[in-house]
Short mmCIF file of C-alpha atoms in Angstrom, two decimals:
data_model
loop_
_atom_site.label_atom_id
_atom_site.label_comp_id
_atom_site.label_asym_id
_atom_site.label_seq_id
_atom_site.Cartn_x
_atom_site.Cartn_y
_atom_site.Cartn_z
CA MET A 6 -9.46 -6.18 -10.46
CA SER A 7 -8.14 -4.45 -13.25
CA ALA A 8 -4.10 -4.65 -14.37
CA ASP A 9 -3.53 -0.94 -13.45
CA GLY A 10 -4.13 -1.60 -9.79
CA CYS A 11 -2.03 -3.23 -6.97
CA GLY A 12 -4.58 -3.85 -4.38
CA ALA A 13 -5.31 -7.26 -3.00
CA PRO A 14 -8.81 -8.40 -4.82
CA VAL A 15 -11.89 -9.88 -3.27
CA GLN A 16 -11.09 -13.66 -2.57
CA THR A 17 -13.13 -16.29 -3.75
CA ALA A 18 -13.03 -19.90 -3.95
CA THR A 19 -10.73 -21.60 -6.33
CA ALA A 20 -12.10 -24.84 -8.34
CA ALA A 21 -10.00 -27.68 -8.06
CA ASP A 22 -10.09 -28.03 -11.72
CA ILE A 23 -9.15 -24.27 -12.50
CA ASP A 24 -7.28 -23.70 -15.69
CA THR A 25 -4.31 -21.81 -14.08
CA GLN A 26 -2.99 -20.78 -17.63
CA GLY A 27 0.36 -21.54 -16.99
CA GLN A 28 0.65 -19.88 -13.85
CA VAL A 29 1.57 -21.14 -10.09
CA VAL A 30 -1.42 -20.93 -8.09
CA LEU A 31 -1.57 -21.41 -4.22
CA ALA A 32 -4.92 -21.43 -2.88
CA GLY A 33 -6.88 -22.83 0.05
CA THR A 34 -8.84 -22.01 2.98
CA VAL A 35 -8.31 -20.86 6.58
CA ASN A 36 -10.17 -22.79 9.34
CA GLY A 37 -10.71 -21.94 12.98
CA THR A 38 -11.83 -24.23 15.66
CA ALA A 39 -15.47 -24.26 14.52
CA GLY A 40 -14.68 -24.48 10.48
CA PRO A 41 -13.97 -22.07 7.70
CA LEU A 42 -12.94 -18.80 9.22
CA GLY A 43 -13.90 -15.68 7.09
CA GLY A 44 -11.51 -12.24 7.39
CA ALA A 45 -8.26 -13.48 8.27
CA TYR A 46 -5.24 -11.45 6.66
CA VAL A 47 -3.14 -14.37 4.79
CA ARG A 48 0.36 -13.58 4.15
CA LEU A 49 2.62 -15.31 1.51
CA LEU A 50 6.31 -15.82 2.57
CA ASN A 51 9.13 -17.15 0.70
CA GLY A 52 11.45 -19.87 2.01
CA ASP A 53 13.38 -16.95 3.71
CA GLY A 54 10.44 -15.68 5.36
CA ASP A 55 10.26 -12.72 3.45
CA PHE A 56 7.04 -11.40 2.44
CA ALA A 57 5.51 -11.71 -0.86
CA GLY A 58 2.05 -10.70 -0.79
CA GLU A 59 -1.29 -10.36 1.44
CA VAL A 60 -4.99 -11.03 0.93
CA GLN A 61 -7.80 -10.90 3.42
CA ALA A 62 -9.68 -14.37 2.99
CA SER A 63 -13.27 -14.33 2.07
CA PRO A 64 -15.98 -14.73 4.69
CA GLN A 65 -15.86 -18.60 3.67
CA GLY A 66 -12.08 -18.56 4.20
CA ASP A 67 -10.81 -18.62 0.70
CA PHE A 68 -7.64 -17.31 -0.46
CA ARG A 69 -5.31 -17.23 -3.68
CA PHE A 70 -1.93 -16.32 -4.54
CA TYR A 71 -0.03 -16.03 -7.78
CA ALA A 72 3.61 -16.91 -7.16
CA ALA A 73 6.76 -18.11 -8.78
CA PRO A 74 7.78 -22.08 -8.38
CA GLY A 75 9.49 -22.70 -5.07
CA ALA A 76 8.78 -23.29 -1.43
CA TRP A 77 6.34 -20.93 0.24
CA ILE A 78 4.71 -20.20 3.84
CA VAL A 79 1.46 -19.08 4.03
CA ARG A 80 0.57 -17.39 7.25
CA ALA A 81 -2.90 -16.49 8.60
CA LEU A 82 -3.55 -13.52 11.31
CA HIS A 83 -7.11 -13.34 12.93
CA ARG A 84 -8.18 -11.56 16.12
CA SER A 85 -8.94 -15.08 17.33
CA GLY A 86 -5.35 -16.40 16.52
CA ASN A 87 -2.53 -17.07 14.03
CA GLY A 88 -1.63 -20.22 12.00
CA GLU A 89 0.78 -21.23 9.21
CA ALA A 90 0.94 -23.87 6.46
CA SER A 91 3.85 -24.86 3.97
CA VAL A 92 3.57 -25.51 0.44
CA THR A 93 6.03 -26.39 -2.30
CA ALA A 94 5.00 -25.40 -6.08
CA GLU A 95 7.45 -27.26 -8.41
CA GLY A 96 5.67 -25.60 -11.36
CA PRO A 97 2.57 -24.11 -12.97
CA GLY A 98 -0.83 -25.44 -11.64
CA LEU A 99 -3.05 -25.33 -8.51
CA HIS A 100 -1.26 -25.99 -5.38
CA GLN A 101 -3.68 -26.44 -2.44
CA VAL A 102 -2.96 -25.48 1.02
CA ALA A 103 -5.32 -25.41 4.30
CA ILE A 104 -4.29 -23.30 7.36
CA SER A 105 -5.47 -23.86 10.65
CA VAL A 106 -5.98 -20.95 13.31
CA ALA A 107 -6.03 -21.35 16.88
CA MET B 19 9.49 15.14 13.57
CA SER B 20 8.24 12.48 15.75
CA ARG B 21 6.44 9.31 15.24
CA GLU B 22 3.29 10.96 16.91
CA ASP B 23 3.52 13.96 14.61
CA VAL B 24 2.65 11.54 11.63
CA LEU B 25 0.72 8.35 13.14
CA VAL B 26 -1.92 7.90 15.37
CA THR B 27 -2.43 4.59 17.33
CA THR B 28 -5.67 2.53 17.06
CA GLN B 29 -6.28 3.09 20.67
CA TRP B 30 -5.98 6.74 19.96
CA ALA B 31 -8.25 6.46 17.09
CA GLU B 32 -10.92 4.89 19.32
CA GLU B 33 -10.76 7.40 21.74
CA ASN B 34 -10.78 10.47 19.40
CA LEU B 35 -13.85 9.29 17.06
CA ASP B 36 -16.19 12.18 18.15
CA THR B 37 -13.60 14.68 18.71
CA PRO B 38 -14.63 17.93 16.89
CA GLY B 39 -11.64 18.79 14.14
CA VAL B 40 -10.75 15.17 13.48
CA VAL B 41 -11.98 13.52 10.44
CA PHE B 42 -11.16 9.87 9.58
CA ALA B 43 -11.01 8.80 5.80
CA GLU B 44 -10.67 5.06 4.51
CA VAL B 45 -8.97 4.96 1.26
CA ASP B 46 -8.69 2.05 -0.92
CA GLU B 47 -8.58 0.68 -4.31
CA ASP B 48 -11.32 -1.54 -3.78
CA THR B 49 -13.96 -0.12 -1.21
CA THR B 50 -15.83 -3.44 -1.11
CA ALA B 51 -14.48 -3.49 2.73
CA TYR B 52 -15.62 -0.02 3.60
CA ASP B 53 -18.87 -0.63 2.47
CA GLY B 54 -19.23 -3.78 4.65
CA GLY B 55 -18.21 -1.63 7.83
CA HIS B 56 -15.91 0.84 8.66
CA ILE B 57 -14.51 2.97 11.43
CA ARG B 58 -17.84 4.85 13.08
CA GLY B 59 -18.10 8.45 11.18
CA ALA B 60 -15.06 7.66 8.72
CA VAL B 61 -15.95 9.14 5.17
CA LYS B 62 -14.90 6.97 2.07
CA LEU B 63 -12.27 7.98 -0.59
CA ASP B 64 -11.80 5.65 -3.60
CA TRP B 65 -8.52 5.66 -4.74
CA LYS B 66 -9.45 5.16 -8.35
CA THR B 67 -12.51 7.10 -8.86
CA ASP B 68 -11.72 9.97 -6.26
CA LEU B 69 -8.39 10.30 -6.47
CA GLN B 70 -7.35 9.69 -10.17
CA ASP B 71 -8.17 11.81 -13.12
CA PRO B 72 -10.79 9.80 -15.42
CA VAL B 73 -9.35 10.31 -18.49
CA ARG B 74 -5.35 11.27 -18.40
CA ARG B 75 -3.06 9.29 -16.44
CA ASP B 76 -2.68 11.30 -13.30
CA PHE B 77 -4.37 12.54 -10.16
CA VAL B 78 -7.12 15.11 -9.67
CA ASP B 79 -5.79 18.45 -10.33
CA ARG B 80 -6.22 21.24 -7.50
CA ALA B 81 -9.65 22.38 -8.38
CA GLY B 82 -10.70 18.37 -8.38
CA PHE B 83 -9.14 17.98 -5.14
CA ASP B 84 -10.93 21.17 -3.66
CA ALA B 85 -14.25 19.74 -4.87
CA LEU B 86 -13.53 16.36 -3.48
CA LEU B 87 -12.77 17.26 -0.12
CA SER B 88 -15.39 19.97 -0.02
CA GLU B 89 -17.97 17.32 -0.93
CA LYS B 90 -16.55 14.74 1.78
CA GLY B 91 -16.80 17.41 4.42
CA ILE B 92 -13.27 18.06 5.09
CA GLY B 93 -11.99 21.53 5.92
CA ASN B 94 -8.66 23.05 5.75
CA ASP B 95 -8.36 23.19 9.38
CA ASP B 96 -8.96 19.73 10.12
CA LEU B 97 -6.88 16.79 11.14
CA VAL B 98 -7.42 14.23 8.57
CA VAL B 99 -6.86 10.70 9.79
CA LEU B 100 -6.06 8.12 7.12
CA TYR B 101 -6.37 4.51 6.96
CA GLY B 102 -7.02 1.51 4.84
CA GLY B 103 -6.48 -2.10 3.71
CA ASN B 104 -3.78 -3.42 1.94
CA ASN B 105 -1.41 -2.53 4.89
CA ASN B 106 -2.21 1.42 4.23
CA TRP B 107 -0.49 1.46 0.90
CA PHE B 108 -3.46 3.63 -0.67
CA ALA B 109 -3.81 5.53 2.70
CA ALA B 110 0.03 6.33 2.60
CA TYR B 111 -0.80 7.39 -1.17
CA ALA B 112 -3.69 9.45 -0.24
CA TYR B 113 -1.10 11.08 2.59
CA TRP B 114 1.33 11.97 0.36
CA TYR B 115 -1.16 13.40 -1.91
CA PHE B 116 -2.63 15.50 0.79
CA LYS B 117 0.77 16.64 1.65
CA LEU B 118 1.35 17.60 -2.18
CA TYR B 119 -1.54 19.81 -2.04
CA GLY B 120 -0.45 21.27 1.23
CA HIS B 121 -2.92 19.70 3.57
CA ASP B 122 -0.49 19.54 6.75
CA LYS B 123 -2.80 18.25 9.29
CA VAL B 124 -3.04 14.82 8.23
CA LYS B 125 -1.70 11.56 9.92
CA LEU B 126 -1.99 7.88 9.31
CA LEU B 127 -3.70 5.33 11.53
CA ASP B 128 -0.58 3.01 12.27
CA GLY B 129 -1.59 -0.52 11.09
CA GLY B 130 -4.62 0.69 9.13
CA ARG B 131 -7.56 -1.52 8.86
CA LYS B 132 -5.86 -4.54 9.59
CA LYS B 133 -4.66 -3.53 12.91
CA TRP B 134 -7.92 -2.29 13.84
CA GLU B 135 -9.67 -5.47 13.15
CA LEU B 136 -7.16 -7.57 14.54
CA ASP B 137 -7.51 -5.61 17.79
CA GLY B 138 -11.11 -6.57 17.59
CA ARG B 139 -12.29 -3.32 17.33
CA GLU B 140 -15.96 -2.17 16.19
CA LEU B 141 -16.83 -1.62 12.52
CA SER B 142 -20.00 0.42 11.62
CA GLY B 143 -22.11 -0.05 8.63
CA ASP B 144 -23.83 3.23 8.87
CA GLU B 145 -23.85 5.66 5.76
CA VAL B 146 -21.47 8.81 6.74
CA LYS B 147 -22.62 11.96 5.53
CA ARG B 148 -20.53 15.09 6.67
CA GLU B 149 -21.73 18.69 5.86
CA ALA B 150 -19.91 20.21 2.77
CA THR B 151 -17.08 22.49 3.32
CA THR B 152 -15.14 25.10 1.22
CA TYR B 153 -12.05 23.38 0.69
CA SER B 154 -9.23 25.38 -0.76
CA ALA B 155 -6.02 23.31 -1.70
CA LYS B 156 -2.35 24.86 -2.26
CA GLU B 157 -0.47 24.59 -5.52
CA PRO B 158 1.08 21.11 -5.81
CA ASP B 159 4.28 20.74 -3.81
CA THR B 160 6.38 19.02 -6.56
CA SER B 161 9.34 18.52 -4.44
CA ILE B 162 7.98 15.33 -3.14
CA ARG B 163 6.90 13.84 -6.92
CA ALA B 164 9.38 12.58 -9.24
CA PHE B 165 8.66 12.22 -13.00
CA ARG B 166 10.04 9.84 -15.47
CA ASP B 167 12.73 12.26 -16.96
CA GLU B 168 14.34 12.97 -13.42
CA VAL B 169 14.26 9.05 -12.74
CA VAL B 170 16.13 8.46 -15.88
CA ASP B 171 18.82 11.03 -14.99
CA ALA B 172 18.90 9.43 -11.55
CA ILE B 173 20.40 6.41 -12.48
CA GLY B 174 23.61 6.07 -10.85
CA THR B 175 23.57 9.61 -9.01
CA LYS B 176 20.29 9.48 -6.75
CA ASN B 177 19.17 6.74 -4.40
CA LEU B 178 16.44 4.66 -6.44
CA VAL B 179 14.35 2.38 -4.05
CA ASP B 180 12.53 -0.15 -5.49
CA VAL B 181 10.20 -1.09 -3.14
CA ARG B 182 8.58 -4.22 -4.98
CA SER B 183 8.91 -7.82 -3.91
CA PRO B 184 12.15 -9.68 -4.79
CA ASP B 185 10.43 -11.27 -7.44
CA GLU B 186 9.11 -8.33 -9.14
CA PHE B 187 12.43 -6.68 -9.02
CA SER B 188 14.27 -9.51 -10.44
CA GLY B 189 11.76 -9.87 -13.19
CA LYS B 190 10.37 -13.19 -12.28
CA LEU B 191 6.80 -11.51 -11.55
CA LEU B 192 5.23 -8.61 -13.27
CA ALA B 193 2.81 -7.82 -10.15
CA PRO B 194 2.44 -8.71 -6.70
CA ALA B 195 1.80 -12.19 -5.76
CA HIS B 196 -1.82 -11.74 -5.04
CA LEU B 197 -2.51 -10.69 -8.63
CA PRO B 198 -2.53 -12.66 -12.01
CA GLN B 199 0.31 -11.81 -13.87
CA GLU B 200 -1.24 -10.84 -17.05
CA SER B 201 0.60 -7.25 -17.49
CA ALA B 202 2.57 -6.59 -20.80
CA GLN B 203 5.23 -4.30 -20.04
CA ARG B 204 9.06 -5.43 -19.52
CA ALA B 205 9.96 -7.02 -16.30
CA GLY B 206 13.01 -6.04 -14.13
CA HIS B 207 14.00 -2.92 -12.39
CA ILE B 208 15.88 0.34 -12.90
CA PRO B 209 19.70 0.16 -13.07
CA THR B 210 21.41 1.03 -9.67
CA ALA B 211 18.01 0.75 -7.76
CA LEU B 212 18.15 -0.91 -4.29
CA ASN B 213 15.49 -3.48 -3.57
CA VAL B 214 14.13 -2.62 -0.02
CA PRO B 215 10.66 -4.12 -0.30
CA TRP B 216 8.08 -2.23 1.55
CA ALA B 217 7.16 -5.03 3.73
CA LYS B 218 10.63 -4.62 5.54
CA THR B 219 9.43 -1.42 6.84
CA ALA B 220 6.22 -2.82 8.46
CA ASN B 221 5.31 -5.24 11.16
CA GLU B 222 3.28 -8.31 10.82
CA ASP B 223 0.23 -6.32 11.93
CA GLY B 224 0.94 -3.50 9.49
CA THR B 225 2.28 -0.92 11.98
CA PHE B 226 5.36 0.72 10.98
CA LYS B 227 8.57 0.00 12.26
CA THR B 228 10.57 2.43 14.65
CA ALA B 229 12.62 5.16 13.11
CA GLU B 230 15.83 3.19 14.45
CA GLU B 231 14.51 0.00 12.96
CA LEU B 232 14.14 1.71 9.56
CA THR B 233 17.38 3.52 9.77
CA GLU B 234 19.43 0.33 10.32
CA LEU B 235 17.08 -1.22 7.35
CA TYR B 236 18.22 1.33 4.92
CA ASN B 237 21.71 1.48 6.10
CA GLU B 238 22.14 -1.88 5.51
CA ALA B 239 20.61 -1.99 2.30
CA GLY B 240 23.17 0.82 1.18
CA LEU B 241 21.15 3.75 1.04
CA ASP B 242 23.40 7.09 0.75
CA THR B 243 21.45 9.54 2.96
CA GLY B 244 23.76 12.27 1.83
CA LYS B 245 21.90 11.84 -1.51
CA SER B 246 18.56 12.76 -2.62
CA THR B 247 15.95 9.56 -2.96
CA ILE B 248 13.42 8.50 -5.35
CA ALA B 249 11.21 5.53 -4.11
CA TYR B 250 9.25 3.37 -6.86
CA CYS B 251 6.87 0.30 -7.04
CA ARG B 252 4.46 -0.54 -9.88
CA ILE B 253 1.71 2.21 -9.65
CA GLY B 254 2.82 4.30 -6.79
CA GLU B 255 1.25 3.31 -3.78
CA ARG B 256 3.61 1.07 -2.28
CA SER B 257 6.66 3.47 -2.65
CA SER B 258 4.05 6.05 -0.93
CA HIS B 259 4.40 3.90 2.03
CA THR B 260 8.16 3.70 1.83
CA TRP B 261 8.16 7.40 1.01
CA PHE B 262 6.44 8.05 4.55
CA ALA B 263 8.83 5.63 6.13
CA LEU B 264 11.88 7.62 4.50
CA HIS B 265 10.50 11.41 4.86
CA GLU B 266 8.41 10.94 7.56
CA LEU B 267 9.54 8.70 10.03
CA ILE B 268 13.29 8.45 9.35
CA GLY B 269 13.11 12.26 8.45
CA LEU B 270 15.15 12.49 5.41
CA SER B 271 14.52 15.53 3.48
CA ASP B 272 14.81 15.16 -0.19
CA VAL B 273 12.73 11.94 -1.09
CA LYS B 274 10.39 11.87 -3.79
CA ASN B 275 7.68 9.40 -4.89
CA TYR B 276 7.77 8.27 -8.46
CA ASP B 277 4.20 7.61 -8.83
CA GLY B 278 4.52 6.78 -12.44
CA SER B 279 6.66 3.81 -11.30
CA TRP B 280 7.13 0.55 -13.26
CA THR B 281 3.78 0.51 -15.34
CA GLU B 282 5.32 3.90 -16.67
CA TYR B 283 9.17 3.23 -16.64
CA GLY B 284 8.81 -0.67 -17.70
CA SER B 285 6.82 0.70 -21.07
CA LEU B 286 9.20 3.38 -21.98
CA VAL B 287 11.08 3.12 -25.22
CA GLY B 288 15.10 2.77 -25.01
CA VAL B 289 15.25 3.21 -21.16
CA PRO B 290 17.81 0.98 -19.47
CA ILE B 291 16.68 -2.15 -17.52
CA GLU B 292 18.34 -4.64 -15.66
CA THR B 293 16.95 -8.03 -14.63
CA GLY B 294 18.06 -10.48 -11.86
CA ALA B 295 18.10 -10.27 -7.93
CA ALA B 296 19.47 -7.58 -6.19
CA LYS B 297 23.32 -7.32 -6.08
#
């Protein structure tokens, strides 16, 4: 993904020891009833429920956002169902979040 | 203009995949998704390599548009149904672009690829090759395209609608939250701009809100419908989505998309910039 674009990049797994280079990274996996669920649309919402970003999870269910510090809701939409989880990022670094879809 | 004049539902699309004179086209910046599976029969338009000039920062000229559509097998009389990922941002950009070159028979698939997938509808991996046509575009209609000097002059006189997220508007972020924040230009927004994020015009499944809901949204945000309006974002695709909402769904007559958007404005020397949340 080049800096001149705006579209959501193809999602990949985020290593637990990733160097976030001073950024707030919110990353994790979408899970269905039978394990990791690929292809869900993952939406980042702020504490007021307002939309901040959306990616499509990888075939392994991975997603990643670069956000500002604060309280966030990560919501997944899939043809098999929806799910969401909350995460609070006090500052830069990796903040992991898992979402169950049912 | 009614919603049916500018949008088709996924149900309509599925029922018209084989209708003569209807061409489906998937538009995105990253066409990986198309390559993995697309609506059956849909041609691919790559926002970057097909729709942007490879040297100058501009989109392809009239002759280039003629060549592109001819090669894709799209004729002047075809109804083109555009769709894509990213909540139809790039498809909305292409819609605006088709209109700019005078192709009036164009519609968006409401909800785009996301709605199609969430509906559980079929995707095809088949290669699509349509017979070439001889397409002829019209002169660009710049009444729907804003350039930088007009945007600077619009401060305090026209509606400026910044459709980026609140954190991009305030200057906390330089790009959407799904991207690394490595950009170099200044952060903030154009003074007097309203902040109405594009996402407020769409439902969770990517479909557009109703014209009544959109009218209420912009009224509450303080848009003066008696004035001309210019929409902008970071590179002009999210603001195409808002241009569609304002011009095609609400039906406001004088709405322009500023495709230079923040990557141009935020790099200009000497222009005013404000930071902080919307007032």
